[in-house]
Amino acid sequence: MSLDFDALTRTSGEWLRGQGPDSDIVISSRIRLARNVAQYPFVGRADDGVRSEIESLLRDKIEDLRADGRMNYVRVDGLDDLDRRFLVERQLVSRELAEGHGARGVGISREETVSLMINEEDHLRIQVLRSGFSLDECWNQIDAVDDELESEVTYAFSDRLGYLTACPTNVGTGIRVSVMLHLPALVLTKEIQKVFQALQKISLAVRGLYGEGSQAMGDFYQISNQVTLGKSETQLVDNVKDVVPNIVNYERRVRSALVKENRQSLHDQVARAYGILKNAQTISSEETMHLLSSLRMGINLELIDDLEMSTVNELFIHTQPAHLQKIRQQELDTAERNVARATYIRQRLSGSSFEHN
Amino acid sequence: MKKCAHCSKPATVHITDIRNGEVHVLHLCETHAQQYLSGTLPAPSSDAPADLAAQLQEADDDDLAEHAQLVCPSCGITYQEFRNEGRLGCAHDYQAFESELIPLIENIHGETQHVGKCPKRAPDASRKQFELIQLRSELRSAVEDEDYETAAKLRDMIGELEGRDGADDE
């Protein structure tokens, strides 16, 4: 079974589905587990032959998985550059997997909630992604997938250090628990710095939209655990889970204070963002993210009433470079993309439905 | 010397920010301090292997000479190569470089004993061992939270698993 890229292109994917608990602020919840097969060297030290062996061994197990319907498996090394970037934009594979080399692949469940990456930094990276604030559901699902694979594969494991990983920062549980938050009001008021400092104190990391090393775009921030050893998976899930309501309430408080005290200037900012998006003739990805972020907050605060949240969520993903080119079905350079992006946004916001050509 | 809150450079600028009567102290390097003052300081980003490599580079050079030549007999990676890349070559490295890695791991995680999932196919004895480790860890946090009801239950479970009466624990 292969992956239908055209079908994927028409939807927004799980992480921007815009549903689930607290989805006005919590975009998505994600958990990943890092695992390695006992008898092989780690990926960085494996030559092409060994990488192929690992790929075919794990691929067989993934294709037999029954945890979430049948997996669609793709050899990432067999995809062209555009398709790889497309999967990164959808949060189904990491940049590391997309830009790696040698035999590597990803198994993706039909609903795009589960993805299993082979030969990333570790032999296997299992990821579960859900819309909204749903870490418990993520944990239950990923625990079941891990158990099922574990009955077939012997993982590298030690009594003292737990699951052994290529980087000692992941050793132990190999778990990364994260939530993606949309925090425009905290950014606008610069209160976000206080959040960063508070999180740092309790050893939680803050990252941008596309994970490690990426800039915060469109006021999206990922919060995740840093420690992976010496605490159980459920303790680590709870650490992240406990802090999220505080940040969500902080963002909501600042939003309502803004509405109360600066309603006119806030409304102005949102309306100008809407105006630019409806009229621009050429627009960069960065500016688009920035303006869509205002629009998203404007809808949540009922400052805009003629636009669906689902349209804005779709625009976030469809205006990314690879998605835009997949929708246009042609390769475009930066300048051409900026024109195509502006055209696409104008069509979506003017209410006329966009035709795939 | 304190490190910058945004990178591994030494913090040379110490900012005390008082807003709405709340005091915040920030320790930053020259570059990040300027960004903070001009309001363009990005969210702290983190690239784990690169950060780790940077952290390792800072270690004392004398220390380096002593351990750098260590080689893992299983995958052939040297400790020096790991220090440069921040990534290990195989699972056996954790044994081969044990005396170098354990202090590093303690520095990163604050702990050196795994608590949590254990492969289902592991021998019964080591699974029981893990259950005990996990229960003891939960007991510690219950006591810290002054949740004595849960703590009592956990003590009973630990006692049972150890194959003796929980009351003997005193």
XYZ file of C-alpha atoms in Angstrom:
527
model
C 0.000 0.000 0.000
C 1.481 3.348 -0.918
C 0.824 6.839 0.320
C -1.679 8.907 -1.664
C -0.040 12.329 -1.673
C -2.855 13.920 -3.668
C -5.453 12.818 -1.122
C -3.273 14.141 1.703
C -2.838 17.478 -0.056
C -6.582 18.132 0.032
C -6.803 17.879 3.851
C -5.122 19.751 6.694
C -3.844 16.682 8.552
C -4.310 15.732 12.185
C -2.272 18.430 13.872
C -4.266 21.304 12.364
C -7.669 19.615 12.516
C -8.569 22.286 15.080
C -10.601 19.998 17.342
C -10.226 18.427 20.750
C -9.968 19.931 24.252
C -8.763 23.575 24.498
C -8.082 23.612 20.750
C -8.376 27.429 20.610
C -4.902 27.498 22.210
C -3.585 23.922 22.316
C -3.058 23.065 18.654
C -1.848 19.520 19.160
C -0.409 16.981 21.594
C 2.407 14.672 20.643
C 4.453 11.872 22.205
C 7.421 10.117 20.647
C 9.478 7.137 21.777
C 13.065 6.444 20.683
C 13.953 2.759 20.264
C 16.900 0.799 18.862
C 17.177 -2.815 17.776
C 19.595 -4.659 20.077
C 21.933 -6.335 17.598
C 22.769 -3.399 15.301
C 25.007 -0.334 15.671
C 23.145 2.986 15.948
C 22.164 4.655 12.652
C 25.079 7.144 12.601
C 27.546 4.247 12.731
C 25.669 1.919 10.339
C 26.864 1.617 6.726
C 24.425 1.427 3.802
C 24.152 -2.368 3.989
C 23.314 -2.365 7.691
C 20.817 0.483 7.246
C 19.043 -1.584 4.572
C 18.870 -4.596 6.911
C 17.400 -2.491 9.725
C 14.931 -0.869 7.317
C 13.648 -4.182 5.983
C 13.470 -5.787 9.448
C 11.462 -2.944 10.984
C 9.388 -2.347 7.886
C 8.038 -5.929 8.065
C 7.014 -5.404 11.687
C 5.384 -2.054 10.932
C 3.397 -3.483 8.052
C 2.079 -6.218 10.389
C 0.979 -3.713 13.055
C -2.669 -3.882 13.995
C -2.678 -1.013 16.493
C -4.419 1.590 14.307
C -5.642 -0.007 11.113
C -3.122 -0.686 8.397
C -0.015 1.456 8.085
C 0.900 3.132 4.827
C 4.615 2.680 4.424
C 6.848 4.972 2.331
C 10.551 4.671 1.557
C 11.682 8.239 2.262
C 14.924 7.746 0.292
C 12.764 6.963 -2.761
C 10.837 10.251 -2.586
C 11.798 13.455 -4.362
C 12.781 16.506 -2.359
C 9.352 18.129 -2.616
C 7.489 15.097 -1.219
C 9.942 14.848 1.675
C 9.427 18.495 2.598
C 5.678 17.954 2.265
C 5.805 15.227 4.952
C 7.898 17.490 7.218
C 5.350 20.318 6.881
C 2.609 17.874 7.925
C 4.647 16.906 11.020
C 4.647 13.264 9.875
C 8.435 13.010 9.559
C 11.248 14.997 11.147
C 13.665 17.178 9.208
C 16.393 14.773 10.271
C 14.639 11.860 8.533
C 13.887 13.944 5.424
C 17.477 15.133 5.109
C 19.182 11.875 6.120
C 20.754 9.352 3.786
C 20.551 5.636 3.062
C 17.587 3.279 3.439
C 14.936 4.952 5.591
C 11.187 5.157 5.710
C 8.018 6.036 7.540
C 4.824 4.161 8.324
C 1.787 6.428 8.635
C -1.655 5.464 9.922
C -4.732 6.354 7.883
C -5.824 9.145 10.223
C -2.240 10.510 10.334
C -2.174 10.083 14.136
C 0.596 7.453 14.234
C 3.893 7.665 12.388
C 6.843 5.318 12.720
C 10.184 6.535 11.389
C 12.920 4.049 10.536
C 16.591 5.066 10.575
C 16.194 8.569 11.942
C 18.663 9.408 14.768
C 17.567 6.090 16.321
C 16.512 2.922 14.480
C 12.895 3.568 15.349
C 11.023 6.690 16.348
C 7.367 6.093 17.189
C 5.155 9.191 17.186
C 1.525 9.748 18.099
C 0.007 13.119 17.279
C -3.471 14.307 18.207
C -5.383 17.507 17.734
C -6.033 19.557 20.901
C -4.955 18.843 24.480
C -5.031 15.030 24.636
C -1.777 13.718 26.105
C -3.378 10.767 27.918
C -4.891 9.486 24.677
C -1.490 9.911 22.990
C 0.226 7.938 25.748
C -2.303 5.083 25.720
C -2.015 4.732 21.971
C 1.785 4.925 21.759
C 2.163 2.514 24.696
C 0.024 -0.026 22.818
C 1.996 0.405 19.557
C 5.288 0.067 21.459
C 4.062 -3.095 23.250
C 3.007 -4.658 19.984
C 6.383 -3.990 18.345
C 8.255 -5.031 21.464
C 6.735 -8.502 21.281
C 8.442 -8.886 17.885
C 11.709 -6.952 18.221
C 14.423 -7.069 20.896
C 15.195 -3.472 21.813
C 18.552 -2.268 23.156
C 17.865 -1.978 26.886
C 19.838 -2.004 30.125
C 18.541 -2.509 33.664
C 20.277 0.621 34.840
C 19.821 3.041 31.923
C 16.604 1.750 30.343
C 16.147 2.093 26.570
C 19.549 2.859 25.048
C 19.553 5.687 22.521
C 22.073 7.258 20.128
C 22.074 10.481 22.130
C 22.393 10.252 25.935
C 19.818 13.073 26.212
C 17.098 10.515 25.287
C 18.280 7.522 27.318
C 15.945 5.867 29.849
C 12.348 6.146 28.710
C 13.273 7.593 25.290
C 10.116 9.682 25.594
C 9.466 13.204 24.359
C 6.103 14.606 25.437
C 5.110 17.853 23.762
C 2.221 20.201 23.187
C 1.997 22.843 20.468
C 0.500 26.077 21.772
C -0.724 29.165 19.912
C 0.181 32.140 22.121
C -0.332 35.367 20.142
C -1.456 37.519 23.110
C 1.515 36.502 25.272
C 3.845 37.314 22.362
C 2.123 40.635 21.662
C 2.479 41.770 25.283
C 5.976 40.210 25.623
C 4.676 38.262 28.626
C 5.966 35.163 26.818
C 9.432 35.733 28.311
C 8.022 35.034 31.768
C 6.601 31.758 30.497
C 10.011 30.751 29.067
C 11.757 31.487 32.343
C 9.190 29.626 34.431
C 9.403 26.584 32.130
C 13.184 26.580 32.180
C 13.105 26.373 35.964
C 11.097 23.162 35.854
C 13.298 21.643 33.090
C 10.785 21.946 30.276
C 12.031 23.034 26.852
C 10.410 25.572 24.513
C 10.855 25.177 20.754
C 9.472 26.679 17.562
C 7.021 25.172 15.095
C 9.264 22.542 13.525
C 11.067 21.335 16.616
C 14.724 21.433 17.490
C 16.509 24.571 16.405
C 13.551 26.092 14.559
C 12.296 29.639 15.038
C 8.924 30.351 16.529
C 6.688 31.107 13.522
C 3.117 32.330 13.688
C 3.280 32.483 17.518
C 3.376 28.669 17.735
C 5.456 27.187 20.542
C 6.186 23.592 21.454
C 6.678 22.753 25.117
C 8.322 19.458 25.987
C 10.193 17.507 28.653
C 14.007 17.496 28.668
C 14.668 14.809 31.254
C 14.045 11.215 30.077
C 15.750 9.162 32.811
C 14.767 8.505 36.429
C 11.052 9.198 36.006
C 8.391 6.916 34.577
C 6.644 7.690 31.285
C 3.411 8.611 33.073
C 5.269 10.911 35.493
C 6.879 12.663 32.518
C 3.525 12.952 30.724
C 2.013 14.446 33.884
C 4.845 16.996 34.215
C 3.914 18.497 30.847
C 0.191 17.955 31.348
C 0.161 19.836 34.667
C 1.784 22.988 33.299
C -0.369 23.402 30.150
C -3.572 24.668 31.853
C -1.528 27.427 33.552
C -0.169 28.680 30.236
C -3.566 28.338 28.522
C -5.222 30.369 31.302
C -2.445 32.970 31.174
C -2.957 33.393 27.401
C -6.743 33.641 27.914
C -6.353 36.229 30.707
C -4.050 38.381 28.576
C -6.434 38.074 25.613
C -9.420 39.251 27.630
C -7.367 42.073 29.164
C -6.381 43.139 25.640
C -9.998 43.065 24.499
C -11.082 45.075 27.518
C -8.321 47.691 27.535
C -7.195 47.879 23.910
C -10.148 46.592 21.981
C -9.820 49.161 19.229
C -6.118 48.635 18.512
C -6.476 44.855 18.754
C -9.438 44.912 16.382
C -7.410 47.163 14.090
C -4.485 44.729 14.044
C -6.743 41.769 13.285
C -8.693 43.661 10.602
C -5.482 44.860 8.925
C -4.148 41.300 8.877
C -7.405 40.194 7.258
C -7.185 43.072 4.774
C -3.639 42.270 3.700
C -4.366 38.562 3.300
C -7.482 39.295 1.212
C -5.642 41.704 -1.095
C -1.925 40.892 -1.271
C -0.517 40.064 -4.708
C 2.695 38.483 -3.427
C 3.419 37.281 0.098
C 6.148 35.304 1.883
C 5.515 32.246 4.015
C 6.729 34.087 7.102
C 4.415 37.082 6.668
C 1.535 34.725 5.950
C 2.105 32.823 9.221
C 2.318 36.095 11.119
C -0.938 37.455 9.684
C -2.809 34.137 9.963
C -1.845 34.096 13.636
C -3.655 37.440 14.145
C -6.608 36.138 12.174
C -6.794 32.993 14.296
C -6.863 35.040 17.504
C -9.423 37.420 15.952
C -11.820 34.546 15.277
C -11.362 33.179 18.827
C -12.148 36.638 20.246
C -15.113 37.090 17.869
C -13.554 40.157 16.277
C -14.049 38.424 12.914
C -17.352 36.686 12.279
C -17.377 35.860 8.572
C -14.591 33.280 8.532
C -14.399 29.653 9.701
C -11.539 28.554 11.964
C -11.082 25.455 9.794
C -10.288 27.706 6.805
C -7.542 29.482 8.766
C -6.129 26.169 10.022
C -6.059 24.847 6.463
C -4.342 28.015 5.231
C -1.561 27.538 7.801
C -0.617 24.246 6.200
C -1.605 24.831 2.563
C 0.518 27.985 2.269
C 3.712 26.191 3.338
C 6.160 25.951 0.410
C 5.883 22.214 -0.318
C 2.090 22.098 0.119
C 1.648 25.072 -2.178
C 3.669 23.382 -4.897
C 1.787 20.097 -4.453
C -1.526 21.970 -4.778
C -0.264 23.790 -7.894
C 1.264 20.544 -9.103
C 4.386 22.282 -10.297
C 7.737 23.336 -8.943
C 7.930 27.044 -8.166
C 10.862 29.233 -7.146
C 10.539 31.609 -4.181
C 9.192 34.569 -6.166
C 6.677 32.378 -8.013
C 5.605 30.784 -4.744
C 4.940 34.190 -3.175
C 2.615 35.077 -6.061
C 0.926 31.647 -6.018
C 0.501 31.883 -2.238
C -1.144 35.314 -2.417
C -3.473 34.110 -5.180
C -4.445 30.990 -3.234
C -5.137 32.970 -0.050
C -7.244 35.564 -1.929
C -9.332 32.791 -3.458
C -9.852 31.005 -0.129
C -10.761 34.207 1.741
C -13.077 35.609 -0.913
C -15.327 32.609 -0.355
C -14.982 31.167 -3.852
C -13.847 27.567 -3.649
C -10.406 26.817 -4.955
C -10.260 24.300 -7.762
C -7.471 21.768 -7.948
C -6.174 21.865 -11.491
C 30.213 31.388 36.386
C 26.576 31.327 35.353
C 25.735 30.422 31.765
C 23.578 32.549 29.471
C 19.923 31.494 29.616
C 19.888 31.217 25.820
C 23.231 29.619 24.954
C 26.238 28.013 26.566
C 28.363 31.180 26.686
C 29.145 32.679 30.091
C 26.525 35.191 31.238
C 28.199 38.596 31.398
C 25.066 40.737 31.587
C 22.705 40.416 34.531
C 19.369 42.109 34.053
C 16.893 42.768 36.829
C 13.530 43.464 35.275
C 10.841 44.949 37.504
C 7.405 44.934 35.952
C 4.143 45.425 37.862
C 6.096 45.044 41.094
C 7.395 41.608 40.043
C 11.144 41.127 39.965
C 12.778 38.970 37.289
C 16.482 38.290 37.107
C 18.001 37.335 33.743
C 21.516 36.127 33.068
C 22.589 36.599 29.445
C 25.660 36.722 27.239
C 26.541 39.956 25.387
C 24.757 38.957 22.143
C 21.548 37.751 23.756
C 21.467 40.714 26.147
C 21.454 43.092 23.179
C 18.671 41.082 21.550
C 16.708 41.107 24.804
C 17.029 44.880 25.136
C 15.966 45.470 21.543
C 13.040 43.069 22.018
C 14.211 40.633 19.319
C 15.307 37.791 21.552
C 13.934 34.593 19.980
C 12.443 31.718 21.940
C 15.233 29.640 23.443
C 15.771 26.918 20.883
C 17.475 23.670 21.496
C 19.216 21.227 19.222
C 20.007 18.385 21.594
C 23.043 16.734 19.958
C 24.591 20.086 19.018
C 24.010 21.468 22.516
C 25.512 18.377 24.002
C 28.525 18.579 21.714
C 29.001 22.234 22.728
C 28.683 21.316 26.393
C 31.262 18.584 25.950
C 33.683 20.885 24.129
C 33.752 23.081 27.183
C 35.038 20.319 29.444
C 38.559 20.590 30.769
C 41.250 19.814 28.190
C 43.347 17.755 30.619
C 40.364 15.567 31.253
C 39.921 15.176 27.507
C 43.411 13.840 26.827
C 42.907 11.089 29.352
C 39.640 9.730 27.935
C 39.760 10.718 24.269
C 41.635 7.593 23.200
C 39.026 5.187 24.576
C 37.554 2.976 21.842
C 34.378 0.896 21.902
C 35.398 -2.661 20.923
C 31.964 -3.287 19.435
C 31.471 -0.398 16.972
C 34.951 1.172 16.905
C 33.865 4.713 17.834
C 36.316 6.653 20.025
C 35.223 8.724 22.986
C 36.664 11.734 21.136
C 34.350 11.103 18.170
C 31.360 10.928 20.503
C 32.450 14.199 22.088
C 32.571 15.875 18.695
C 29.246 14.539 17.393
C 27.184 14.179 20.550
C 25.979 10.790 19.328
C 27.053 7.305 20.303
C 27.919 4.499 17.881
C 26.154 1.531 19.470
C 24.383 0.329 22.613
C 27.631 -1.162 23.930
C 29.163 2.354 24.199
C 27.184 2.821 27.398
C 29.371 0.085 28.931
C 32.601 0.899 27.090
C 32.505 4.577 28.160
C 30.625 3.975 31.402
C 32.912 5.951 33.712
C 32.794 8.974 31.359
C 29.089 8.731 30.480
C 27.544 8.240 33.912
C 28.607 11.695 35.233
C 27.405 13.224 31.956
C 24.050 11.434 32.193
C 23.661 12.520 35.809
C 24.364 16.078 34.704
C 21.669 15.918 31.996
C 18.938 13.997 33.814
C 19.789 14.366 37.494
C 19.382 10.584 37.851
C 21.276 7.441 36.822
C 18.640 4.748 37.316
C 15.873 4.048 34.812
C 12.310 4.119 36.115
C 9.457 3.142 33.840
C 8.699 0.752 31.014
C 10.715 -2.395 30.711
C 10.523 -4.734 27.686
C 7.855 -7.393 28.161
C 10.316 -10.068 27.097
C 12.780 -9.185 29.878
C 13.318 -11.967 32.457
C 10.785 -12.031 35.335
C 13.446 -11.183 37.918
C 14.448 -7.958 36.225
C 10.812 -7.000 35.595
C 10.100 -7.386 39.307
C 13.167 -5.275 40.000
C 11.736 -2.521 37.798
C 8.363 -2.629 39.404
C 10.078 -2.123 42.770
C 12.158 0.773 41.450
C 9.035 2.410 40.038
C 6.993 1.923 43.223
C 9.794 3.392 45.331
C 9.994 6.409 43.033
C 6.227 6.908 43.299
C 6.495 6.536 47.086
C 9.113 9.302 47.213
C 6.891 11.727 45.289
C 3.832 10.773 47.375
C 5.779 11.572 50.566
C 7.012 14.835 49.018
C 3.411 15.772 48.192
C 2.380 14.775 51.739
C -0.102 12.320 50.217
C 0.191 9.794 53.063
C -2.802 7.705 52.030
C -1.176 6.864 48.676
C 2.189 6.461 50.389
C 0.754 3.835 52.750
C -0.738 1.907 49.829
C 2.579 2.041 47.963
C 4.459 0.770 51.010
C 2.107 -2.208 51.221
C 2.623 -2.966 47.532
C 6.395 -2.739 47.887
C 6.279 -5.028 50.925
C 4.171 -7.555 49.065
C 6.487 -7.546 46.065
C 9.525 -7.997 48.275
C 7.832 -11.098 49.633
C 7.495 -9.975 53.200
C 5.059 -8.109 55.435
C 4.885 -4.360 54.749
C 4.981 -3.650 58.516
C 8.506 -5.093 58.788
C 9.720 -2.104 56.830
C 10.044 0.114 59.911
